PDB file of C-alpha atoms in Angstrom:
ATOM      1  CA  MET A   1      68.590 -27.535 184.025  1.00 94.00           C
ATOM      2  CA  TYR A   2      71.540 -29.210 185.775  1.00 95.00           C
ATOM      3  CA  THR A   3      69.244 -31.443 187.828  1.00 95.00           C
ATOM      4  CA  ALA A   4      67.104 -32.447 184.836  1.00 96.00           C
ATOM      5  CA  ILE A   5      70.137 -33.429 182.724  1.00 97.00           C
ATOM      6  CA  LEU A   6      71.712 -35.245 185.689  1.00 96.00           C
ATOM      7  CA  VAL A   7      68.534 -37.280 186.303  1.00 96.00           C
ATOM      8  CA  LEU A   8      68.222 -38.088 182.590  1.00 97.00           C
ATOM      9  CA  HIS A   9      71.903 -39.086 182.499  1.00 97.00           C
ATOM     10  CA  SER A  10      71.393 -41.299 185.539  1.00 96.00           C
ATOM     11  CA  LEU A  11      68.301 -43.012 184.104  1.00 96.00           C
ATOM     12  CA  LEU A  12      69.815 -43.471 180.656  1.00 98.00           C
ATOM     13  CA  ARG A  13      72.622 -45.539 182.183  1.00 97.00           C
ATOM     14  CA  TRP A  14      70.106 -48.387 182.510  1.00 98.00           C
ATOM     15  CA  VAL A  15      69.198 -48.195 178.824  1.00 98.00           C
ATOM     16  CA  VAL A  16      72.907 -48.340 177.979  1.00 98.00           C
ATOM     17  CA  ILE A  17      73.508 -51.309 180.295  1.00 98.00           C
ATOM     18  CA  ILE A  18      70.535 -53.230 178.883  1.00 98.00           C
ATOM     19  CA  ALA A  19      71.623 -52.425 175.317  1.00 98.00           C
ATOM     20  CA  ALA A  20      75.165 -53.549 176.164  1.00 98.00           C
ATOM     21  CA  LEU A  21      73.942 -56.839 177.609  1.00 98.00           C
ATOM     22  CA  LEU A  22      71.787 -57.478 174.546  1.00 98.00           C
ATOM     23  CA  ALA A  23      74.634 -56.678 172.134  1.00 98.00           C
ATOM     24  CA  LEU A  24      77.044 -58.827 174.161  1.00 98.00           C
ATOM     25  CA  ALA A  25      74.627 -61.747 174.275  1.00 98.00           C
ATOM     26  CA  ARG A  26      74.142 -61.647 170.516  1.00 98.00           C
ATOM     27  CA  ALA A  27      77.876 -61.226 169.839  1.00 98.00           C
ATOM     28  CA  TRP A  28      79.072 -64.007 172.146  1.00 98.00           C
ATOM     29  CA  SER A  29      76.322 -66.465 171.226  1.00 98.00           C
ATOM     30  CA  GLY A  30      76.952 -65.778 167.547  1.00 98.00           C
ATOM     31  CA  TRP A  31      80.707 -66.234 167.894  1.00 98.00           C
ATOM     32  CA  LEU A  32      80.651 -69.316 170.135  1.00 98.00           C
ATOM     33  CA  GLY A  33      77.641 -70.839 168.366  1.00 98.00           C
ATOM     34  CA  LYS A  34      79.121 -70.195 164.921  1.00 97.00           C
ATOM     35  CA  LYS A  35      75.927 -68.466 163.819  1.00 98.00           C
ATOM     36  CA  GLU A  36      75.294 -66.334 160.789  1.00 98.00           C
ATOM     37  CA  TRP A  37      75.405 -62.556 161.188  1.00 98.00           C
ATOM     38  CA  LYS A  38      71.807 -61.355 161.019  1.00 97.00           C
ATOM     39  CA  SER A  39      69.905 -58.099 161.158  1.00 97.00           C
ATOM     40  CA  PRO A  40      69.195 -58.382 164.924  1.00 98.00           C
ATOM     41  CA  ASP A  41      72.963 -58.636 165.518  1.00 98.00           C
ATOM     42  CA  GLU A  42      73.486 -55.407 163.616  1.00 98.00           C
ATOM     43  CA  LYS A  43      70.574 -53.695 165.366  1.00 98.00           C
ATOM     44  CA  ALA A  44      71.819 -54.717 168.826  1.00 98.00           C
ATOM     45  CA  GLY A  45      75.190 -53.085 168.156  1.00 98.00           C
ATOM     46  CA  LEU A  46      73.520 -50.032 166.677  1.00 98.00           C
ATOM     47  CA  ILE A  47      71.213 -49.588 169.675  1.00 98.00           C
ATOM     48  CA  TYR A  48      74.174 -50.012 172.022  1.00 98.00           C
ATOM     49  CA  SER A  49      76.278 -47.411 170.220  1.00 98.00           C
ATOM     50  CA  ILE A  50      73.427 -44.906 169.842  1.00 98.00           C
ATOM     51  CA  SER A  51      72.394 -45.169 173.495  1.00 98.00           C
ATOM     52  CA  LEU A  52      76.028 -44.802 174.555  1.00 98.00           C
ATOM     53  CA  ASP A  53      76.459 -41.807 172.221  1.00 98.00           C
ATOM     54  CA  LEU A  54      73.472 -40.105 173.806  1.00 98.00           C
ATOM     55  CA  GLN A  55      74.712 -40.949 177.307  1.00 98.00           C
ATOM     56  CA  VAL A  56      78.157 -39.503 176.596  1.00 98.00           C
ATOM     57  CA  LEU A  57      76.614 -36.402 175.036  1.00 98.00           C
ATOM     58  CA  LEU A  58      74.586 -35.770 178.198  1.00 98.00           C
ATOM     59  CA  GLY A  59      77.672 -36.467 180.287  1.00 97.00           C
ATOM     60  CA  LEU A  60      79.718 -33.973 178.296  1.00 98.00           C
ATOM     61  CA  LEU A  61      77.005 -31.334 178.758  1.00 98.00           C
ATOM     62  CA  LEU A  62      77.244 -31.919 182.489  1.00 97.00           C
ATOM     63  CA  TYR A  63      81.039 -31.999 182.499  1.00 96.00           C
ATOM     64  CA  ILE A  64      81.701 -28.971 180.311  1.00 96.00           C
ATOM     65  CA  PHE A  65      78.816 -26.649 181.140  1.00 96.00           C
ATOM     66  CA  LEU A  66      76.635 -27.630 184.067  1.00 96.00           C
ATOM     67  CA  SER A  67      78.359 -29.536 186.871  1.00 94.00           C
ATOM     68  CA  PRO A  68      79.229 -27.397 189.884  1.00 93.00           C
ATOM     69  CA  LEU A  69      81.410 -30.242 191.170  1.00 89.00           C
ATOM     70  CA  VAL A  70      83.573 -30.269 188.038  1.00 91.00           C
ATOM     71  CA  ARG A  71      83.667 -26.472 187.877  1.00 91.00           C
ATOM     72  CA  GLY A  72      84.836 -26.335 191.496  1.00 89.00           C
ATOM     73  CA  ALA A  73      87.421 -29.031 190.915  1.00 88.00           C
ATOM     74  CA  PHE A  74      88.910 -27.147 187.968  1.00 89.00           C
ATOM     75  CA  SER A  75      89.288 -24.041 190.129  1.00 91.00           C
ATOM     76  CA  ASP A  76      91.865 -25.931 192.243  1.00 91.00           C
ATOM     77  CA  PHE A  77      93.002 -28.784 190.046  1.00 91.00           C
ATOM     78  CA  GLY A  78      95.877 -29.975 192.248  1.00 93.00           C
ATOM     79  CA  THR A  79      93.718 -30.313 195.336  1.00 94.00           C
ATOM     80  CA  ALA A  80      90.945 -31.963 193.317  1.00 92.00           C
ATOM     81  CA  MET A  81      93.311 -34.590 191.948  1.00 95.00           C
ATOM     82  CA  ALA A  82      94.434 -35.418 195.511  1.00 96.00           C
ATOM     83  CA  ASN A  83      90.816 -36.042 196.547  1.00 94.00           C
ATOM     84  CA  PRO A  84      89.587 -39.485 195.331  1.00 94.00           C
ATOM     85  CA  VAL A  85      85.962 -38.350 194.918  1.00 93.00           C
ATOM     86  CA  GLN A  86      86.803 -35.210 192.966  1.00 94.00           C
ATOM     87  CA  ARG A  87      89.440 -37.075 190.920  1.00 95.00           C
ATOM     88  CA  PHE A  88      86.817 -39.635 189.916  1.00 95.00           C
ATOM     89  CA  TRP A  89      84.456 -36.959 188.591  1.00 94.00           C
ATOM     90  CA  LEU A  90      87.180 -34.775 187.118  1.00 94.00           C
ATOM     91  CA  ALA A  91      89.277 -37.395 185.344  1.00 96.00           C
ATOM     92  CA  GLU A  92      88.425 -41.057 185.828  1.00 97.00           C
ATOM     93  CA  HIS A  93      84.720 -41.102 184.954  1.00 97.00           C
ATOM     94  CA  ILE A  94      85.075 -39.144 181.728  1.00 97.00           C
ATOM     95  CA  THR A  95      88.201 -41.054 180.648  1.00 98.00           C
ATOM     96  CA  LEU A  96      86.599 -44.463 181.188  1.00 98.00           C
ATOM     97  CA  MET A  97      83.375 -43.469 179.437  1.00 98.00           C
ATOM     98  CA  LEU A  98      85.112 -41.943 176.432  1.00 98.00           C
ATOM     99  CA  ALA A  99      87.336 -45.035 176.140  1.00 98.00           C
ATOM    100  CA  ALA A 100      84.232 -47.257 176.285  1.00 98.00           C
ATOM    101  CA  LEU A 101      82.579 -45.169 173.577  1.00 98.00           C
ATOM    102  CA  VAL A 102      85.638 -45.405 171.331  1.00 98.00           C
ATOM    103  CA  LEU A 103      85.870 -49.189 171.756  1.00 98.00           C
ATOM    104  CA  VAL A 104      82.190 -49.737 170.970  1.00 98.00           C
ATOM    105  CA  HIS A 105      82.545 -47.631 167.824  1.00 98.00           C
ATOM    106  CA  ILE A 106      85.728 -49.454 166.799  1.00 98.00           C
ATOM    107  CA  GLY A 107      83.827 -52.711 167.205  1.00 98.00           C
ATOM    108  CA  ARG A 108      81.019 -51.439 164.975  1.00 98.00           C
ATOM    109  CA  ALA A 109      83.529 -50.274 162.373  1.00 97.00           C
ATOM    110  CA  ARG A 110      85.317 -53.648 162.409  1.00 97.00           C
ATOM    111  CA  VAL A 111      82.008 -55.432 161.888  1.00 97.00           C
ATOM    112  CA  LYS A 112      81.363 -53.360 158.776  1.00 96.00           C
ATOM    113  CA  LYS A 113      84.815 -54.096 157.326  1.00 97.00           C
ATOM    114  CA  VAL A 114      84.718 -57.888 157.500  1.00 96.00           C
ATOM    115  CA  SER A 115      82.451 -60.160 155.531  1.00 95.00           C
ATOM    116  CA  GLU A 116      82.630 -63.436 157.451  1.00 97.00           C
ATOM    117  CA  ALA A 117      79.995 -63.956 160.138  1.00 97.00           C
ATOM    118  CA  ALA A 118      82.503 -65.409 162.611  1.00 97.00           C
ATOM    119  CA  ALA A 119      84.767 -62.375 162.244  1.00 97.00           C
ATOM    120  CA  LYS A 120      81.811 -60.023 162.729  1.00 98.00           C
ATOM    121  CA  HIS A 121      80.710 -61.801 165.902  1.00 98.00           C
ATOM    122  CA  ARG A 122      84.284 -62.015 167.203  1.00 98.00           C
ATOM    123  CA  ALA A 123      84.952 -58.306 166.637  1.00 98.00           C
ATOM    124  CA  SER A 124      81.702 -57.262 168.264  1.00 98.00           C
ATOM    125  CA  ALA A 125      82.230 -59.662 171.192  1.00 98.00           C
ATOM    126  CA  VAL A 126      85.769 -58.475 171.899  1.00 98.00           C
ATOM    127  CA  TYR A 127      85.265 -54.732 171.474  1.00 98.00           C
ATOM    128  CA  TYR A 128      81.845 -54.602 173.112  1.00 98.00           C
ATOM    129  CA  SER A 129      83.130 -56.674 176.042  1.00 98.00           C
ATOM    130  CA  ILE A 130      86.102 -54.430 176.728  1.00 98.00           C
ATOM    131  CA  GLY A 131      83.991 -51.301 176.214  1.00 98.00           C
ATOM    132  CA  THR A 132      81.299 -52.609 178.546  1.00 98.00           C
ATOM    133  CA  LEU A 133      83.867 -53.529 181.181  1.00 98.00           C
ATOM    134  CA  LEU A 134      85.234 -49.972 181.112  1.00 98.00           C
ATOM    135  CA  LEU A 135      81.688 -48.641 181.219  1.00 98.00           C
ATOM    136  CA  LEU A 136      80.831 -50.727 184.294  1.00 98.00           C
ATOM    137  CA  VAL A 137      84.046 -49.696 186.073  1.00 98.00           C
ATOM    138  CA  GLY A 138      83.302 -46.033 185.342  1.00 97.00           C
ATOM    139  CA  ILE A 139      79.755 -46.025 186.696  1.00 97.00           C
ATOM    140  CA  PRO A 140      79.411 -44.355 190.120  1.00 96.00           C
ATOM    141  CA  TRP A 141      77.777 -47.339 191.843  1.00 96.00           C
ATOM    142  CA  PRO A 142      76.110 -46.524 195.191  1.00 95.00           C
ATOM    143  CA  PHE A 143      78.515 -48.681 197.238  1.00 95.00           C
ATOM    144  CA  LEU A 144      81.524 -46.584 196.153  1.00 94.00           C
ATOM    145  CA  SER A 145      82.697 -43.454 197.990  1.00 92.00           C
ATOM    146  CA  TYR A 146      81.743 -41.321 194.998  1.00 90.00           C
ATOM    147  CA  GLY A 147      78.601 -43.352 194.269  1.00 91.00           C
ATOM    148  CA  ARG A 148      75.224 -42.113 193.153  1.00 92.00           C
ATOM    149  CA  PRO A 149      71.810 -43.731 193.700  1.00 91.00           C
ATOM    150  CA  LEU A 150      70.738 -46.478 191.297  1.00 90.00           C
ATOM    151  CA  LEU A 151      67.791 -44.373 190.117  1.00 83.00           C
TER     152      LEU A 151
END
């Protein structure tokens, strides 16, 4: 079960990245182009937040229940925190991803609270951008010491 969830989690990252890019493109072009807020803008943010929710849910299943790496790291927390690879999986990855999730949801909430199109686009652009930046920093890219394959 661990392997299946890990593979699904790894593949879903691409859905999240594509959804993020779509939501960012709509938010920034709407804000800079002074466009009206339309249904596709709302849907892009919704798809981004739902895909990220699912990704974080799978990640939490791995983190809390299934990952032997995290389980081993918790057995000797001090040593794990001194090891950059174990520290990434134990603390940095989950912190960055949860922060990204929170920012994307704050952005969606801000969009719902304002009525002006410019304010909606600005809120989504700012919050989605910061959330996506944290997301990209928290991904274990293959060129990093703790990296995982792209697929």
